[in-house]
Amino acid sequence: MKNLCLIPVAAIALMLGACSTSQKQTAATDVPTLKDAFKDSFLIGAAVTPACTDGIDHAADSLVSLHFNSIVAENCMKSEKINPAEGVYDWKDADSFVDYGTRHGMKIIGHTLVWHSQLAPWFPVDSTGKYVTADVLKERLRNHITTVMTRYKGKIHGWDVVNEAILDDGTYRKTPFYDILGEEFIPFAFECAAAADPEAELYLNDYSMASPAKRETYIRIINDLRKRGIRIDGIGMQGHMGMDYPDFDEFEKSIVEYGKTGVGVMITEWDMSALPTVNTGANVADTAAYNKMLNPYPDGLPEDIDRKWNDRMGRMMEMFLRHSDVITRVTAWGVTDGDSWKNNWPVRGRTEYPLLFSRSNEPKPFLNTYLSK
Ligand code: XIL
């Protein structure tokens, strides 16, 4: 369990269930929550791990159940996890994720059905390791999508059907799906998904969505799907950000332009690295200097960086609120800084500060504006 001393008293009371009735009432009514703060604007979500949904990580569990009305699976629904071999499904963590969201009345987001990364190795190849034919891959995609979606039919609010299909220059990423099926893999996946669960929302999801070339391609894909009568309900703009990206104006333009297509716009996977953007090619001869450059703040963020980070996050949040007419959900990629994937990406073992809650489970200062309203 994380450092309990630093968790707000009301949250501890909720976690342990060890308080008197009057204290419980105080906790229920007095703790300002993110889901209340944004209830008239959009859903507010977090990516969660099995440690949270199994109740092992009590701190994450208490923050998620208190503050968020939507969750997304950080890893447990990716094909390498849920469908590790042909015909073999591992439902354990995904079941626990869906049960957790159901118990808490949350909008549950499935992530992700078709993605080249964390792809089960068997998926695009035959027993000799060569790519399968287009027909075989279609069959495998249909089986995978249908099996996974059917298990959670009626429980999952929306699915990231296809993840990260387009490169920053607007061309298709050369993945096994693209290599074997060409551009048609996207419409095919959406058709399979719509047939498997007619009620679930279906999304495209990608990063670098401020890129004008990428924006143009996604708008073309959305329009093309609709013209062909294939359902798409939303576009997820992954919000992996840093201290020097994205270009705020272009990001905002993407929100507006995606919104004009008529599909819902979601800010997914929101986090903002507080560390300098890594230049792995940097020519730094001295190892200690190199490590310091990669991991400059192992003991906490300097005040000026912390202020700048909060300022940028606050400006982003204001941008999301300005466009709450088209933004349906804002989801953080994790809960507290200590749990973030950014501590290990793009370099392992960094101390990062990218999320909405600190390592001691406190909301970051930029959220105070909303939590005190
Ligand atoms: C990341 C997870 O957070 C890590 O735990 C995992 O090791 C790698 O994947 N884009 C996505 C997410 O769509 O699924 C990725 O999640 C982050 C980038």
Tab-separated table of C-alpha atoms and ligand atoms in Angstrom:
chain	number	residue	atom	x	y	z
A	1	MET	CA	0.000	0.000	0.000
A	2	LYS	CA	1.201	3.505	-0.725
A	3	ASN	CA	1.961	6.141	1.853
A	4	LEU	CA	-1.372	6.503	3.601
A	5	CYS	CA	-0.343	9.553	5.627
A	6	LEU	CA	-0.559	11.697	2.542
A	7	ILE	CA	-3.964	10.574	1.327
A	8	PRO	CA	-6.783	12.952	2.265
A	9	VAL	CA	-8.529	11.778	5.432
A	10	ALA	CA	-11.875	11.375	3.715
A	11	ALA	CA	-10.309	9.129	1.091
A	12	ILE	CA	-8.748	6.937	3.779
A	13	ALA	CA	-12.118	6.684	5.422
A	14	LEU	CA	-13.630	5.580	2.136
A	15	MET	CA	-10.810	3.122	1.563
A	16	LEU	CA	-10.921	1.446	4.903
A	17	GLY	CA	-14.619	1.744	5.534
A	18	ALA	CA	-13.610	2.246	9.145
A	19	CYS	CA	-15.332	5.478	9.992
A	20	SER	CA	-18.537	6.348	11.766
A	21	THR	CA	-21.722	7.050	9.836
A	22	SER	CA	-21.378	10.792	10.270
A	23	GLN	CA	-17.799	10.702	8.987
A	24	LYS	CA	-18.970	8.671	6.011
A	25	GLN	CA	-21.592	11.283	5.251
A	26	THR	CA	-18.926	13.960	5.415
A	27	ALA	CA	-16.747	11.994	3.031
A	28	ALA	CA	-19.581	11.467	0.586
A	29	THR	CA	-20.732	15.058	0.495
A	30	ASP	CA	-17.671	17.177	1.204
A	31	VAL	CA	-14.883	15.777	-0.926
A	32	PRO	CA	-14.807	17.685	-4.184
A	33	THR	CA	-14.367	15.258	-7.059
A	34	LEU	CA	-13.258	15.559	-10.647
A	35	LYS	CA	-16.332	13.749	-11.893
A	36	ASP	CA	-18.526	16.361	-10.214
A	37	ALA	CA	-16.378	19.222	-11.427
A	38	PHE	CA	-16.678	18.138	-15.072
A	39	LYS	CA	-20.116	16.529	-14.994
A	40	ASP	CA	-21.664	19.118	-17.282
A	41	SER	CA	-18.759	19.012	-19.730
A	42	PHE	CA	-17.461	15.493	-20.373
A	43	LEU	CA	-16.687	12.143	-18.825
A	44	ILE	CA	-13.437	12.068	-16.904
A	45	GLY	CA	-11.532	8.810	-17.077
A	46	ALA	CA	-8.349	7.031	-16.105
A	47	ALA	CA	-6.421	4.051	-17.408
A	48	VAL	CA	-6.286	1.375	-14.749
A	49	THR	CA	-4.215	-1.715	-13.997
A	50	PRO	CA	-5.208	-5.077	-12.498
A	51	ALA	CA	-3.640	-3.922	-9.206
A	52	CYS	CA	-6.315	-1.233	-9.059
A	53	THR	CA	-9.268	-3.293	-10.233
A	54	ASP	CA	-8.314	-6.229	-7.975
A	55	GLY	CA	-8.149	-3.813	-5.021
A	56	ILE	CA	-4.443	-4.488	-4.359
A	57	ASP	CA	-3.416	-0.908	-5.069
A	58	HIS	CA	-5.725	0.699	-2.509
A	59	ALA	CA	-4.557	4.219	-3.272
A	60	ALA	CA	-5.356	3.935	-6.980
A	61	ASP	CA	-8.631	2.173	-6.199
A	62	SER	CA	-9.762	4.935	-3.823
A	63	LEU	CA	-8.787	7.752	-6.205
A	64	VAL	CA	-10.362	6.102	-9.234
A	65	SER	CA	-13.618	5.266	-7.502
A	66	LEU	CA	-13.842	8.746	-5.993
A	67	HIS	CA	-12.848	10.938	-8.922
A	68	PHE	CA	-13.510	9.156	-12.215
A	69	ASN	CA	-16.654	8.079	-14.020
A	70	SER	CA	-14.886	6.202	-16.813
A	71	ILE	CA	-12.030	3.704	-16.996
A	72	VAL	CA	-9.955	2.238	-19.792
A	73	ALA	CA	-7.806	-0.894	-19.694
A	74	GLU	CA	-4.125	0.098	-19.752
A	75	ASN	CA	-2.897	-3.292	-20.990
A	76	CYS	CA	-5.178	-6.219	-20.196
A	77	MET	CA	-7.261	-6.098	-23.389
A	78	LYS	CA	-4.380	-5.872	-25.850
A	79	SER	CA	-4.152	-8.921	-28.079
A	80	GLU	CA	-0.861	-10.223	-26.634
A	81	LYS	CA	-2.591	-10.408	-23.239
A	82	ILE	CA	-6.155	-11.374	-24.015
A	83	ASN	CA	-5.583	-13.609	-27.056
A	84	PRO	CA	-1.984	-14.868	-26.681
A	85	ALA	CA	-2.393	-17.860	-29.020
A	86	GLU	CA	-4.892	-18.750	-31.704
A	87	GLY	CA	-8.156	-19.767	-30.024
A	88	VAL	CA	-6.694	-19.109	-26.553
A	89	TYR	CA	-8.165	-16.304	-24.475
A	90	ASP	CA	-7.034	-15.090	-21.075
A	91	TRP	CA	-9.996	-13.277	-19.551
A	92	LYS	CA	-8.807	-12.943	-15.978
A	93	ASP	CA	-7.667	-9.309	-15.854
A	94	ALA	CA	-10.173	-8.097	-18.442
A	95	ASP	CA	-13.047	-9.656	-16.469
A	96	SER	CA	-11.817	-7.981	-13.309
A	97	PHE	CA	-11.520	-4.643	-15.156
A	98	VAL	CA	-15.071	-4.871	-16.500
A	99	ASP	CA	-16.454	-6.015	-13.123
A	100	TYR	CA	-14.779	-3.070	-11.420
A	101	GLY	CA	-16.227	-0.532	-13.838
A	102	THR	CA	-19.653	-2.148	-13.639
A	103	ARG	CA	-19.615	-2.163	-9.826
A	104	HIS	CA	-18.788	1.541	-9.807
A	105	GLY	CA	-21.276	2.472	-12.523
A	106	MET	CA	-18.527	3.770	-14.802
A	107	LYS	CA	-18.407	4.094	-18.580
A	108	ILE	CA	-16.001	1.318	-19.504
A	109	ILE	CA	-13.681	1.697	-22.477
A	110	GLY	CA	-12.075	-1.278	-24.202
A	111	HIS	CA	-8.530	-0.716	-25.467
A	112	THR	CA	-7.742	-1.969	-28.072
A	113	LEU	CA	-8.878	-4.443	-30.742
A	114	VAL	CA	-6.491	-3.807	-33.645
A	115	TRP	CA	-3.005	-2.507	-32.904
A	116	HIS	CA	0.396	-3.410	-34.304
A	117	SER	CA	2.079	-2.958	-30.917
A	118	GLN	CA	1.603	-5.482	-28.116
A	119	LEU	CA	0.152	-7.606	-30.897
A	120	ALA	CA	-0.017	-11.326	-30.152
A	121	PRO	CA	2.911	-12.729	-32.150
A	122	TRP	CA	0.804	-15.468	-33.814
A	123	PHE	CA	-1.727	-13.041	-35.224
A	124	PRO	CA	-0.354	-12.133	-38.679
A	125	VAL	CA	1.834	-15.176	-39.421
A	126	ASP	CA	1.577	-18.878	-40.218
A	127	SER	CA	3.520	-21.690	-38.539
A	128	THR	CA	6.592	-20.932	-40.626
A	129	GLY	CA	6.570	-17.270	-39.604
A	130	LYS	CA	5.404	-15.985	-42.997
A	131	TYR	CA	2.534	-13.521	-43.316
A	132	VAL	CA	-0.856	-15.234	-43.671
A	133	THR	CA	-3.061	-14.475	-46.669
A	134	ALA	CA	-5.595	-11.632	-46.649
A	135	ASP	CA	-8.456	-14.106	-46.180
A	136	VAL	CA	-6.811	-15.761	-43.188
A	137	LEU	CA	-6.014	-12.451	-41.537
A	138	LYS	CA	-9.598	-11.265	-42.049
A	139	GLU	CA	-10.878	-14.442	-40.435
A	140	ARG	CA	-8.520	-13.992	-37.486
A	141	LEU	CA	-9.521	-10.349	-37.076
A	142	ARG	CA	-13.199	-11.214	-37.228
A	143	ASN	CA	-12.785	-13.986	-34.660
A	144	HIS	CA	-10.750	-11.850	-32.298
A	145	ILE	CA	-13.033	-8.819	-32.485
A	146	THR	CA	-16.212	-10.878	-32.240
A	147	THR	CA	-15.025	-13.053	-29.361
A	148	VAL	CA	-13.695	-10.219	-27.224
A	149	MET	CA	-16.581	-7.835	-27.857
A	150	THR	CA	-19.240	-10.499	-27.385
A	151	ARG	CA	-17.923	-11.427	-23.947
A	152	TYR	CA	-18.435	-7.854	-22.738
A	153	LYS	CA	-21.464	-6.984	-24.844
A	154	GLY	CA	-23.755	-4.581	-23.035
A	155	LYS	CA	-21.066	-3.718	-20.486
A	156	ILE	CA	-18.515	-1.797	-22.529
A	157	HIS	CA	-19.434	1.758	-23.454
A	158	GLY	CA	-16.928	2.092	-26.284
A	159	TRP	CA	-13.991	0.399	-27.972
A	160	ASP	CA	-10.778	1.698	-29.455
A	161	VAL	CA	-11.270	-0.444	-32.532
A	162	VAL	CA	-8.120	0.601	-34.375
A	163	ASN	CA	-5.157	2.184	-32.634
A	164	GLU	CA	-2.278	4.170	-34.157
A	165	ALA	CA	-2.893	3.369	-37.826
A	166	ILE	CA	-1.494	6.567	-39.321
A	167	LEU	CA	1.979	8.107	-39.258
A	168	ASP	CA	2.656	11.743	-38.474
A	169	ASP	CA	3.107	12.499	-42.182
A	170	GLY	CA	-0.439	11.320	-42.847
A	171	THR	CA	0.484	8.053	-44.576
A	172	TYR	CA	-0.578	4.639	-43.333
A	173	ARG	CA	1.754	2.987	-40.823
A	174	LYS	CA	3.330	-0.093	-42.360
A	175	THR	CA	2.005	-2.704	-39.946
A	176	PRO	CA	1.168	-6.362	-40.644
A	177	PHE	CA	-2.488	-5.315	-40.944
A	178	TYR	CA	-1.642	-2.739	-43.589
A	179	ASP	CA	0.920	-4.941	-45.333
A	180	ILE	CA	-1.574	-7.762	-45.748
A	181	LEU	CA	-4.915	-5.964	-46.137
A	182	GLY	CA	-3.952	-2.460	-47.234
A	183	GLU	CA	-6.174	0.454	-46.182
A	184	GLU	CA	-9.193	-1.868	-46.054
A	185	PHE	CA	-8.169	-3.243	-42.663
A	186	ILE	CA	-9.809	-0.246	-40.978
A	187	PRO	CA	-13.286	-0.492	-42.578
A	188	PHE	CA	-13.141	-4.255	-42.130
A	189	ALA	CA	-12.373	-3.974	-38.405
A	190	PHE	CA	-15.192	-1.448	-37.911
A	191	GLU	CA	-17.662	-3.664	-39.756
A	192	CYS	CA	-16.755	-6.628	-37.561
A	193	ALA	CA	-17.008	-4.486	-34.425
A	194	ALA	CA	-20.395	-3.005	-35.371
A	195	ALA	CA	-21.742	-6.497	-35.993
A	196	ALA	CA	-20.364	-7.848	-32.711
A	197	ASP	CA	-21.903	-5.173	-30.471
A	198	PRO	CA	-24.353	-2.784	-32.134
A	199	GLU	CA	-24.661	-0.765	-28.911
A	200	ALA	CA	-20.976	-0.133	-28.166
A	201	GLU	CA	-19.393	3.044	-29.468
A	202	LEU	CA	-16.553	2.490	-31.938
A	203	TYR	CA	-13.448	4.645	-32.101
A	204	LEU	CA	-10.240	5.342	-33.946
A	205	ASN	CA	-7.425	6.364	-31.606
A	206	ASP	CA	-3.963	7.792	-32.279
A	207	TYR	CA	-1.202	10.070	-31.030
A	208	SER	CA	0.362	13.234	-32.546
A	209	MET	CA	-3.115	14.353	-33.446
A	210	ALA	CA	-1.961	17.963	-33.720
A	211	SER	CA	-0.180	17.004	-36.948
A	212	PRO	CA	-2.052	18.637	-39.870
A	213	ALA	CA	-1.205	15.769	-42.247
A	214	LYS	CA	-2.470	13.167	-39.809
A	215	ARG	CA	-5.593	15.221	-39.173
A	216	GLU	CA	-6.335	15.352	-42.883
A	217	THR	CA	-5.989	11.586	-43.262
A	218	TYR	CA	-8.189	10.802	-40.266
A	219	ILE	CA	-10.882	13.179	-41.472
A	220	ARG	CA	-10.769	11.439	-44.834
A	221	ILE	CA	-11.058	8.017	-43.153
A	222	ILE	CA	-13.985	9.115	-40.968
A	223	ASN	CA	-15.836	10.591	-43.954
A	224	ASP	CA	-15.092	7.533	-46.055
A	225	LEU	CA	-16.408	5.141	-43.397
A	226	ARG	CA	-19.581	7.139	-43.076
A	227	LYS	CA	-20.066	7.373	-46.827
A	228	ARG	CA	-19.870	3.599	-46.965
A	229	GLY	CA	-22.410	3.281	-44.164
A	230	ILE	CA	-19.872	1.875	-41.710
A	231	ARG	CA	-20.402	3.095	-38.174
A	232	ILE	CA	-17.751	5.149	-36.379
A	233	ASP	CA	-18.726	7.060	-33.247
A	234	GLY	CA	-15.621	8.827	-32.130
A	235	ILE	CA	-12.020	9.754	-32.563
A	236	GLY	CA	-9.569	9.490	-29.682
A	237	MET	CA	-6.817	12.069	-29.594
A	238	GLN	CA	-4.147	10.509	-27.432
A	239	GLY	CA	-2.906	13.227	-25.138
A	240	HIS	CA	0.706	12.196	-24.607
A	241	MET	CA	2.288	15.606	-24.202
A	242	GLY	CA	5.501	17.196	-23.019
A	243	MET	CA	6.874	20.568	-22.002
A	244	ASP	CA	7.513	21.492	-25.639
A	245	TYR	CA	4.743	19.660	-27.501
A	246	PRO	CA	2.109	19.501	-28.872
A	247	ASP	CA	1.564	22.784	-30.666
A	248	PHE	CA	-1.458	24.015	-28.697
A	249	ASP	CA	-3.012	25.847	-31.651
A	250	GLU	CA	-2.773	22.831	-33.938
A	251	PHE	CA	-4.102	20.546	-31.203
A	252	GLU	CA	-7.087	22.848	-30.761
A	253	LYS	CA	-7.594	23.005	-34.511
A	254	SER	CA	-7.739	19.197	-34.561
A	255	ILE	CA	-10.405	19.167	-31.852
A	256	VAL	CA	-12.492	21.604	-33.889
A	257	GLU	CA	-11.950	19.885	-37.248
A	258	TYR	CA	-12.656	16.400	-35.868
A	259	GLY	CA	-15.721	17.801	-34.161
A	260	LYS	CA	-17.021	19.105	-37.495
A	261	THR	CA	-17.102	15.574	-38.916
A	262	GLY	CA	-19.902	14.814	-36.474
A	263	VAL	CA	-18.182	12.064	-34.480
A	264	GLY	CA	-17.433	12.483	-30.771
A	265	VAL	CA	-13.956	13.735	-29.894
A	266	MET	CA	-12.156	12.217	-26.944
A	267	ILE	CA	-8.921	13.223	-25.296
A	268	THR	CA	-7.522	9.808	-24.501
A	269	GLU	CA	-4.277	8.786	-22.836
A	270	TRP	CA	-3.646	12.217	-21.324
A	271	ASP	CA	-0.327	12.716	-19.606
A	272	MET	CA	2.338	15.398	-19.820
A	273	SER	CA	5.978	14.561	-19.359
A	274	ALA	CA	7.661	17.091	-17.075
A	275	LEU	CA	11.125	15.938	-18.138
A	276	PRO	CA	13.131	17.252	-21.049
A	277	THR	CA	12.237	15.519	-24.298
A	278	VAL	CA	14.786	12.740	-24.722
A	279	ASN	CA	17.394	13.052	-27.374
A	280	THR	CA	18.840	9.549	-27.291
A	281	GLY	CA	21.277	10.494	-30.023
A	282	ALA	CA	22.845	13.215	-27.851
A	283	ASN	CA	26.595	12.993	-27.817
A	284	VAL	CA	27.286	13.089	-24.069
A	285	ALA	CA	30.540	11.307	-23.274
A	286	ASP	CA	30.237	11.350	-19.486
A	287	THR	CA	27.777	8.688	-18.223
A	288	ALA	CA	26.876	10.580	-15.041
A	289	ALA	CA	26.084	13.702	-17.061
A	290	TYR	CA	24.068	11.588	-19.499
A	291	ASN	CA	22.037	9.998	-16.684
A	292	LYS	CA	21.451	13.387	-15.103
A	293	MET	CA	20.215	14.666	-18.442
A	294	LEU	CA	17.815	11.724	-18.810
A	295	ASN	CA	16.574	11.703	-15.237
A	296	PRO	CA	17.100	15.213	-13.921
A	297	TYR	CA	14.572	15.305	-11.044
A	298	PRO	CA	14.674	12.005	-9.123
A	299	ASP	CA	13.766	13.759	-5.848
A	300	GLY	CA	10.969	16.050	-6.983
A	301	LEU	CA	10.307	18.724	-9.565
A	302	PRO	CA	11.967	22.114	-9.140
A	303	GLU	CA	9.389	24.773	-8.360
A	304	ASP	CA	9.688	26.579	-11.695
A	305	ILE	CA	9.233	23.367	-13.689
A	306	ASP	CA	6.328	22.332	-11.504
A	307	ARG	CA	4.701	25.720	-12.076
A	308	LYS	CA	5.243	25.524	-15.831
A	309	TRP	CA	3.836	21.984	-15.962
A	310	ASN	CA	0.727	23.016	-14.024
A	311	ASP	CA	0.295	26.064	-16.198
A	312	ARG	CA	0.421	23.958	-19.372
A	313	MET	CA	-1.967	21.344	-17.974
A	314	GLY	CA	-4.347	24.087	-16.843
A	315	ARG	CA	-4.279	25.660	-20.300
A	316	MET	CA	-5.013	22.285	-21.853
A	317	MET	CA	-7.898	21.666	-19.486
A	318	GLU	CA	-9.314	25.086	-20.349
A	319	MET	CA	-9.006	24.147	-24.028
A	320	PHE	CA	-10.944	20.924	-23.411
A	321	LEU	CA	-13.633	22.861	-21.553
A	322	ARG	CA	-13.876	25.413	-24.371
A	323	HIS	CA	-14.749	22.531	-26.677
A	324	SER	CA	-16.974	20.508	-24.416
A	325	ASP	CA	-19.635	20.760	-27.131
A	326	VAL	CA	-17.676	18.144	-29.107
A	327	ILE	CA	-15.454	16.532	-26.443
A	328	THR	CA	-17.246	13.615	-24.855
A	329	ARG	CA	-14.470	12.293	-22.604
A	330	VAL	CA	-11.075	13.220	-21.196
A	331	THR	CA	-9.067	10.230	-19.977
A	332	ALA	CA	-5.734	10.315	-18.146
A	333	TRP	CA	-3.273	7.526	-18.923
A	334	GLY	CA	-2.922	6.353	-15.338
A	335	VAL	CA	-3.761	7.709	-11.913
A	336	THR	CA	-0.691	8.771	-9.895
A	337	ASP	CA	2.782	9.756	-11.093
A	338	GLY	CA	4.305	6.676	-9.501
A	339	ASP	CA	2.233	4.345	-11.686
A	340	SER	CA	2.780	6.086	-14.999
A	341	TRP	CA	4.239	4.198	-17.953
A	342	LYS	CA	6.273	7.365	-18.565
A	343	ASN	CA	8.617	6.367	-15.736
A	344	ASN	CA	9.836	3.696	-18.145
A	345	TRP	CA	9.260	5.241	-21.553
A	346	PRO	CA	11.017	6.247	-23.745
A	347	VAL	CA	13.802	5.507	-21.255
A	348	ARG	CA	13.605	3.062	-18.358
A	349	GLY	CA	13.950	4.119	-14.738
A	350	ARG	CA	13.152	7.831	-14.953
A	351	THR	CA	11.235	9.663	-12.249
A	352	GLU	CA	8.346	11.267	-14.131
A	353	TYR	CA	5.560	13.608	-13.074
A	354	PRO	CA	2.985	13.356	-15.882
A	355	LEU	CA	-0.379	12.595	-14.264
A	356	LEU	CA	-3.255	14.268	-12.451
A	357	PHE	CA	-2.281	12.905	-9.018
A	358	SER	CA	1.121	13.049	-7.344
A	359	ARG	CA	3.106	10.122	-5.927
A	360	SER	CA	1.507	10.966	-2.574
A	361	ASN	CA	-1.972	10.746	-4.118
A	362	GLU	CA	-2.717	14.481	-4.050
A	363	PRO	CA	-4.454	16.199	-6.961
A	364	LYS	CA	-2.002	18.398	-8.877
A	365	PRO	CA	-2.345	22.148	-8.219
A	366	PHE	CA	-3.889	22.933	-11.633
A	367	LEU	CA	-6.918	20.893	-10.595
A	368	ASN	CA	-7.586	23.030	-7.539
A	369	THR	CA	-9.464	25.549	-9.669
A	370	TYR	CA	-11.993	22.872	-10.569
A	371	LEU	CA	-12.059	21.041	-7.260
A	372	SER	CA	-12.792	24.207	-5.299
A	373	LYS	CA	-15.753	25.314	-7.414
B	1	XIL	C1	1.394	1.552	-22.790
B	1	XIL	C2	1.184	1.087	-21.362
B	1	XIL	O1	0.877	2.220	-20.575
B	1	XIL	C3	2.430	0.415	-20.839
B	1	XIL	O2	2.182	-0.139	-19.555
B	1	XIL	C4	2.859	-0.690	-21.798
B	1	XIL	O3	4.084	-1.232	-21.343
B	1	XIL	C5	3.038	-0.142	-23.205
B	1	XIL	O4	1.820	0.469	-23.616
B	1	XIL	N1	-0.275	4.273	-26.789
B	1	XIL	C6	-1.271	3.392	-26.435
B	1	XIL	C7	-1.206	2.685	-25.138
B	1	XIL	O5	-2.270	3.281	-27.161
B	1	XIL	O6	-1.784	1.402	-25.193
B	1	XIL	C8	0.203	2.579	-24.630
B	1	XIL	O7	0.162	2.027	-23.316
B	1	XIL	C9	0.864	3.940	-24.640
B	1	XIL	C10	0.939	4.487	-26.041
